[in-house]
Amino acid sequence: MRLIHKRFAPSAARSVLDRRSSEGGFTLLEILVVLAILALLAGLAITNTGKLFGGAQVQATELFVRQSMKAPLLTYSLHMGGFPSTSDGLQALITPPSAKADRWHGPYIEGSKMPLDPWGESYQYAFPGTHNKGLYDLWSKGPDKQSGTEDDIGNWDSSRPESR
């Protein structure tokens, strides 16, 4: 009679294999599928970032030119007797202009430099405005970074015919 050790018995070999396959772990194919899905999602996220955040950039710029700069410019106007000239520009809110420096009570905005628009460009300013008669025009050149194009974002009502 031959004795076969229990460890080497065929049924024992099967139970070892069964145990091994029921343990946690992933096959190479499963890992590759997950990586492919993650790569696809990352690609979609990268290509749509501009669309997702572009709207927020436009809204932030509209808020800045239509609301945020109103109070500093009006306060400057009250102190100085008028809005900054086109040549003095928005810098007059930070540093006193050479004319009427004794009436200047600024700075009228925080910081030592004017903030840039979301596209890294300076905001544009003109007084008197061509879109806002008797007031100032304040605008961003928009995503295309060119003034006078359709994507400019200004403090005027873009639905009025004279604003186009």
PDB file of C-alpha atoms in Angstrom:
ATOM      1  CA  MET A   1       0.000   0.000   0.000  1.00  0.00           C
ATOM      2  CA  ARG A   2       1.311   3.291  -1.077  1.00  0.00           C
ATOM      3  CA  LEU A   3       0.815   6.303   1.021  1.00  0.00           C
ATOM      4  CA  ILE A   4       0.459   9.625  -0.702  1.00  0.00           C
ATOM      5  CA  HIS A   5       0.999  12.604   1.390  1.00  0.00           C
ATOM      6  CA  LYS A   6      -2.088  14.725   1.677  1.00  0.00           C
ATOM      7  CA  ARG A   7      -0.275  17.805   0.347  1.00  0.00           C
ATOM      8  CA  PHE A   8       0.484  16.155  -2.951  1.00  0.00           C
ATOM      9  CA  ALA A   9      -2.846  14.495  -3.499  1.00  0.00           C
ATOM     10  CA  PRO A  10      -4.682  15.597  -6.662  1.00  0.00           C
ATOM     11  CA  SER A  11      -7.645  16.835  -4.671  1.00  0.00           C
ATOM     12  CA  ALA A  12      -5.318  18.893  -2.491  1.00  0.00           C
ATOM     13  CA  ALA A  13      -3.723  20.447  -5.585  1.00  0.00           C
ATOM     14  CA  ARG A  14      -7.132  21.458  -6.833  1.00  0.00           C
ATOM     15  CA  SER A  15      -8.070  23.027  -3.536  1.00  0.00           C
ATOM     16  CA  VAL A  16      -4.840  25.087  -3.558  1.00  0.00           C
ATOM     17  CA  LEU A  17      -5.672  26.371  -7.046  1.00  0.00           C
ATOM     18  CA  ASP A  18      -9.245  27.083  -6.034  1.00  0.00           C
ATOM     19  CA  ARG A  19      -8.089  29.016  -3.003  1.00  0.00           C
ATOM     20  CA  ARG A  20      -5.609  31.012  -5.061  1.00  0.00           C
ATOM     21  CA  SER A  21      -8.160  32.047  -7.668  1.00  0.00           C
ATOM     22  CA  SER A  22     -10.658  33.088  -5.021  1.00  0.00           C
ATOM     23  CA  GLU A  23      -8.129  35.365  -3.301  1.00  0.00           C
ATOM     24  CA  GLY A  24      -8.093  39.085  -4.085  1.00  0.00           C
ATOM     25  CA  GLY A  25      -6.088  40.363  -7.016  1.00  0.00           C
ATOM     26  CA  PHE A  26      -6.480  41.646 -10.527  1.00  0.00           C
ATOM     27  CA  THR A  27      -5.438  40.198 -13.816  1.00  0.00           C
ATOM     28  CA  LEU A  28      -3.248  42.149 -16.184  1.00  0.00           C
ATOM     29  CA  LEU A  29      -6.188  42.565 -18.542  1.00  0.00           C
ATOM     30  CA  GLU A  30      -8.352  44.104 -15.817  1.00  0.00           C
ATOM     31  CA  ILE A  31      -5.597  46.551 -14.900  1.00  0.00           C
ATOM     32  CA  LEU A  32      -5.096  47.546 -18.562  1.00  0.00           C
ATOM     33  CA  VAL A  33      -8.834  48.143 -19.035  1.00  0.00           C
ATOM     34  CA  VAL A  34      -8.954  50.401 -15.970  1.00  0.00           C
ATOM     35  CA  LEU A  35      -5.884  52.334 -17.164  1.00  0.00           C
ATOM     36  CA  ALA A  36      -7.444  52.792 -20.612  1.00  0.00           C
ATOM     37  CA  ILE A  37     -10.638  54.161 -19.072  1.00  0.00           C
ATOM     38  CA  LEU A  38      -8.656  56.547 -16.846  1.00  0.00           C
ATOM     39  CA  ALA A  39      -6.629  57.746 -19.849  1.00  0.00           C
ATOM     40  CA  LEU A  40      -9.835  58.364 -21.791  1.00  0.00           C
ATOM     41  CA  LEU A  41     -11.369  60.338 -18.920  1.00  0.00           C
ATOM     42  CA  ALA A  42      -8.181  62.379 -18.476  1.00  0.00           C
ATOM     43  CA  GLY A  43      -8.166  63.182 -22.181  1.00  0.00           C
ATOM     44  CA  LEU A  44     -11.778  64.330 -22.065  1.00  0.00           C
ATOM     45  CA  ALA A  45     -11.096  66.468 -19.013  1.00  0.00           C
ATOM     46  CA  ILE A  46      -8.100  68.147 -20.637  1.00  0.00           C
ATOM     47  CA  THR A  47      -9.893  68.923 -23.905  1.00  0.00           C
ATOM     48  CA  ASN A  48     -12.985  70.295 -22.156  1.00  0.00           C
ATOM     49  CA  THR A  49     -11.225  72.397 -19.528  1.00  0.00           C
ATOM     50  CA  GLY A  50     -11.508  75.510 -21.673  1.00  0.00           C
ATOM     51  CA  LYS A  51     -15.227  74.969 -22.148  1.00  0.00           C
ATOM     52  CA  LEU A  52     -15.799  74.299 -18.455  1.00  0.00           C
ATOM     53  CA  PHE A  53     -13.805  77.243 -17.132  1.00  0.00           C
ATOM     54  CA  GLY A  54     -14.195  79.621 -20.090  1.00  0.00           C
ATOM     55  CA  GLY A  55     -17.695  80.565 -18.955  1.00  0.00           C
ATOM     56  CA  ALA A  56     -16.450  81.294 -15.460  1.00  0.00           C
ATOM     57  CA  GLN A  57     -13.688  83.520 -16.851  1.00  0.00           C
ATOM     58  CA  VAL A  58     -16.204  85.531 -18.869  1.00  0.00           C
ATOM     59  CA  GLN A  59     -18.527  85.881 -15.866  1.00  0.00           C
ATOM     60  CA  ALA A  60     -15.683  86.998 -13.601  1.00  0.00           C
ATOM     61  CA  THR A  61     -14.619  89.582 -16.179  1.00  0.00           C
ATOM     62  CA  GLU A  62     -18.184  90.878 -16.596  1.00  0.00           C
ATOM     63  CA  LEU A  63     -18.455  91.251 -12.833  1.00  0.00           C
ATOM     64  CA  PHE A  64     -15.135  93.112 -12.673  1.00  0.00           C
ATOM     65  CA  VAL A  65     -15.829  95.626 -15.457  1.00  0.00           C
ATOM     66  CA  ARG A  66     -19.522  96.174 -14.675  1.00  0.00           C
ATOM     67  CA  GLN A  67     -19.550  96.106 -10.860  1.00  0.00           C
ATOM     68  CA  SER A  68     -16.215  95.806  -9.061  1.00  0.00           C
ATOM     69  CA  MET A  69     -14.640  98.911 -10.590  1.00  0.00           C
ATOM     70  CA  LYS A  70     -17.719 101.137 -10.229  1.00  0.00           C
ATOM     71  CA  ALA A  71     -17.136 102.201  -6.623  1.00  0.00           C
ATOM     72  CA  PRO A  72     -13.408 102.971  -6.986  1.00  0.00           C
ATOM     73  CA  LEU A  73     -14.008 105.023 -10.142  1.00  0.00           C
ATOM     74  CA  LEU A  74     -16.981 106.904  -8.656  1.00  0.00           C
ATOM     75  CA  THR A  75     -15.039 107.658  -5.464  1.00  0.00           C
ATOM     76  CA  TYR A  76     -12.114 108.918  -7.540  1.00  0.00           C
ATOM     77  CA  SER A  77     -14.535 111.071  -9.536  1.00  0.00           C
ATOM     78  CA  LEU A  78     -15.991 112.614  -6.363  1.00  0.00           C
ATOM     79  CA  HIS A  79     -12.546 113.457  -4.977  1.00  0.00           C
ATOM     80  CA  MET A  80     -10.972 114.619  -8.219  1.00  0.00           C
ATOM     81  CA  GLY A  81     -13.946 116.264  -9.932  1.00  0.00           C
ATOM     82  CA  GLY A  82     -14.075 113.741 -12.772  1.00  0.00           C
ATOM     83  CA  PHE A  83     -13.027 110.323 -13.939  1.00  0.00           C
ATOM     84  CA  PRO A  84      -9.386 109.597 -14.794  1.00  0.00           C
ATOM     85  CA  SER A  85      -8.389 110.670 -18.283  1.00  0.00           C
ATOM     86  CA  THR A  86      -7.691 108.036 -20.897  1.00  0.00           C
ATOM     87  CA  SER A  87      -3.983 108.853 -20.670  1.00  0.00           C
ATOM     88  CA  ASP A  88      -3.946 108.527 -16.847  1.00  0.00           C
ATOM     89  CA  GLY A  89      -6.022 105.368 -17.127  1.00  0.00           C
ATOM     90  CA  LEU A  90      -6.807 103.013 -14.298  1.00  0.00           C
ATOM     91  CA  GLN A  91      -3.329 103.552 -12.844  1.00  0.00           C
ATOM     92  CA  ALA A  92      -4.731 106.837 -11.453  1.00  0.00           C
ATOM     93  CA  LEU A  93      -6.661 104.704  -8.957  1.00  0.00           C
ATOM     94  CA  ILE A  94      -3.360 103.485  -7.492  1.00  0.00           C
ATOM     95  CA  THR A  95      -0.943 106.394  -7.903  1.00  0.00           C
ATOM     96  CA  PRO A  96      -1.884 110.083  -7.922  1.00  0.00           C
ATOM     97  CA  PRO A  97      -1.951 111.749 -11.323  1.00  0.00           C
ATOM     98  CA  SER A  98       0.379 114.729 -11.752  1.00  0.00           C
ATOM     99  CA  ALA A  99      -2.555 117.138 -12.109  1.00  0.00           C
ATOM    100  CA  LYS A 100      -4.643 117.709  -8.965  1.00  0.00           C
ATOM    101  CA  ALA A 101      -2.470 115.415  -6.832  1.00  0.00           C
ATOM    102  CA  ASP A 102      -3.528 117.381  -3.731  1.00  0.00           C
ATOM    103  CA  ARG A 103      -7.152 116.238  -4.203  1.00  0.00           C
ATOM    104  CA  TRP A 104      -6.235 112.570  -4.586  1.00  0.00           C
ATOM    105  CA  HIS A 105      -7.186 110.466  -1.540  1.00  0.00           C
ATOM    106  CA  GLY A 106      -6.262 107.036  -2.850  1.00  0.00           C
ATOM    107  CA  PRO A 107      -5.311 104.446  -3.488  1.00  0.00           C
ATOM    108  CA  TYR A 108      -8.832 103.580  -4.536  1.00  0.00           C
ATOM    109  CA  ILE A 109      -8.143  99.878  -5.046  1.00  0.00           C
ATOM    110  CA  GLU A 110      -5.920  97.452  -3.145  1.00  0.00           C
ATOM    111  CA  GLY A 111      -2.519  96.468  -4.422  1.00  0.00           C
ATOM    112  CA  SER A 112       0.297  98.251  -6.150  1.00  0.00           C
ATOM    113  CA  LYS A 113      -0.718  97.154  -9.640  1.00  0.00           C
ATOM    114  CA  MET A 114      -3.975  96.891 -11.553  1.00  0.00           C
ATOM    115  CA  PRO A 115      -5.208  93.317 -11.757  1.00  0.00           C
ATOM    116  CA  LEU A 116      -5.059  91.592 -15.130  1.00  0.00           C
ATOM    117  CA  ASP A 117      -8.012  89.960 -16.834  1.00  0.00           C
ATOM    118  CA  PRO A 118      -8.299  86.135 -16.756  1.00  0.00           C
ATOM    119  CA  TRP A 119      -6.357  85.944 -20.040  1.00  0.00           C
ATOM    120  CA  GLY A 120      -3.368  87.823 -18.597  1.00  0.00           C
ATOM    121  CA  GLU A 121      -4.066  91.135 -20.342  1.00  0.00           C
ATOM    122  CA  SER A 122      -4.532  94.637 -18.928  1.00  0.00           C
ATOM    123  CA  TYR A 123      -8.047  95.993 -18.734  1.00  0.00           C
ATOM    124  CA  GLN A 124      -8.741  98.774 -21.232  1.00  0.00           C
ATOM    125  CA  TYR A 125     -10.115 102.148 -20.139  1.00  0.00           C
ATOM    126  CA  ALA A 126     -11.309 105.250 -21.973  1.00  0.00           C
ATOM    127  CA  PHE A 127     -12.844 108.507 -20.751  1.00  0.00           C
ATOM    128  CA  PRO A 128     -15.063 109.810 -22.157  1.00  0.00           C
ATOM    129  CA  GLY A 129     -16.439 106.515 -23.327  1.00  0.00           C
ATOM    130  CA  THR A 130     -17.742 105.817 -26.802  1.00  0.00           C
ATOM    131  CA  HIS A 131     -20.249 103.234 -25.560  1.00  0.00           C
ATOM    132  CA  ASN A 132     -21.181 105.055 -22.338  1.00  0.00           C
ATOM    133  CA  LYS A 133     -21.695 108.689 -23.303  1.00  0.00           C
ATOM    134  CA  GLY A 134     -20.531 111.030 -20.535  1.00  0.00           C
ATOM    135  CA  LEU A 135     -19.093 108.139 -18.564  1.00  0.00           C
ATOM    136  CA  TYR A 136     -16.137 105.799 -18.959  1.00  0.00           C
ATOM    137  CA  ASP A 137     -15.689 102.616 -20.970  1.00  0.00           C
ATOM    138  CA  LEU A 138     -13.934  99.755 -19.216  1.00  0.00           C
ATOM    139  CA  TRP A 139     -13.354  96.478 -21.018  1.00  0.00           C
ATOM    140  CA  SER A 140     -11.328  93.332 -21.415  1.00  0.00           C
ATOM    141  CA  LYS A 141     -10.080  92.265 -24.822  1.00  0.00           C
ATOM    142  CA  GLY A 142     -11.504  88.830 -24.059  1.00  0.00           C
ATOM    143  CA  PRO A 143     -10.166  85.386 -24.936  1.00  0.00           C
ATOM    144  CA  ASP A 144      -8.774  86.452 -28.327  1.00  0.00           C
ATOM    145  CA  LYS A 145      -6.706  89.237 -26.659  1.00  0.00           C
ATOM    146  CA  GLN A 146      -7.625  91.737 -29.400  1.00  0.00           C
ATOM    147  CA  SER A 147      -9.535  94.930 -28.723  1.00  0.00           C
ATOM    148  CA  GLY A 148     -12.522  95.770 -30.907  1.00  0.00           C
ATOM    149  CA  THR A 149     -13.626  92.204 -31.604  1.00  0.00           C
ATOM    150  CA  GLU A 150     -16.850  90.379 -30.761  1.00  0.00           C
ATOM    151  CA  ASP A 151     -15.492  88.730 -27.639  1.00  0.00           C
ATOM    152  CA  ASP A 152     -14.625  92.013 -25.873  1.00  0.00           C
ATOM    153  CA  ILE A 153     -16.263  92.208 -22.455  1.00  0.00           C
ATOM    154  CA  GLY A 154     -17.199  95.752 -21.498  1.00  0.00           C
ATOM    155  CA  ASN A 155     -19.164  97.770 -18.972  1.00  0.00           C
ATOM    156  CA  TRP A 156     -21.717  98.674 -21.617  1.00  0.00           C
ATOM    157  CA  ASP A 157     -24.930  96.929 -22.610  1.00  0.00           C
ATOM    158  CA  SER A 158     -23.892  94.771 -25.568  1.00  0.00           C
ATOM    159  CA  SER A 159     -27.514  94.416 -26.713  1.00  0.00           C
ATOM    160  CA  ARG A 160     -27.725  98.093 -27.714  1.00  0.00           C
ATOM    161  CA  PRO A 161     -27.016  98.702 -31.418  1.00  0.00           C
ATOM    162  CA  GLU A 162     -24.503 101.528 -30.729  1.00  0.00           C
ATOM    163  CA  SER A 163     -22.482  99.146 -28.573  1.00  0.00           C
ATOM    164  CA  ARG A 164     -21.637  96.835 -31.444  1.00  0.00           C
TER     165      ARG A 164
END
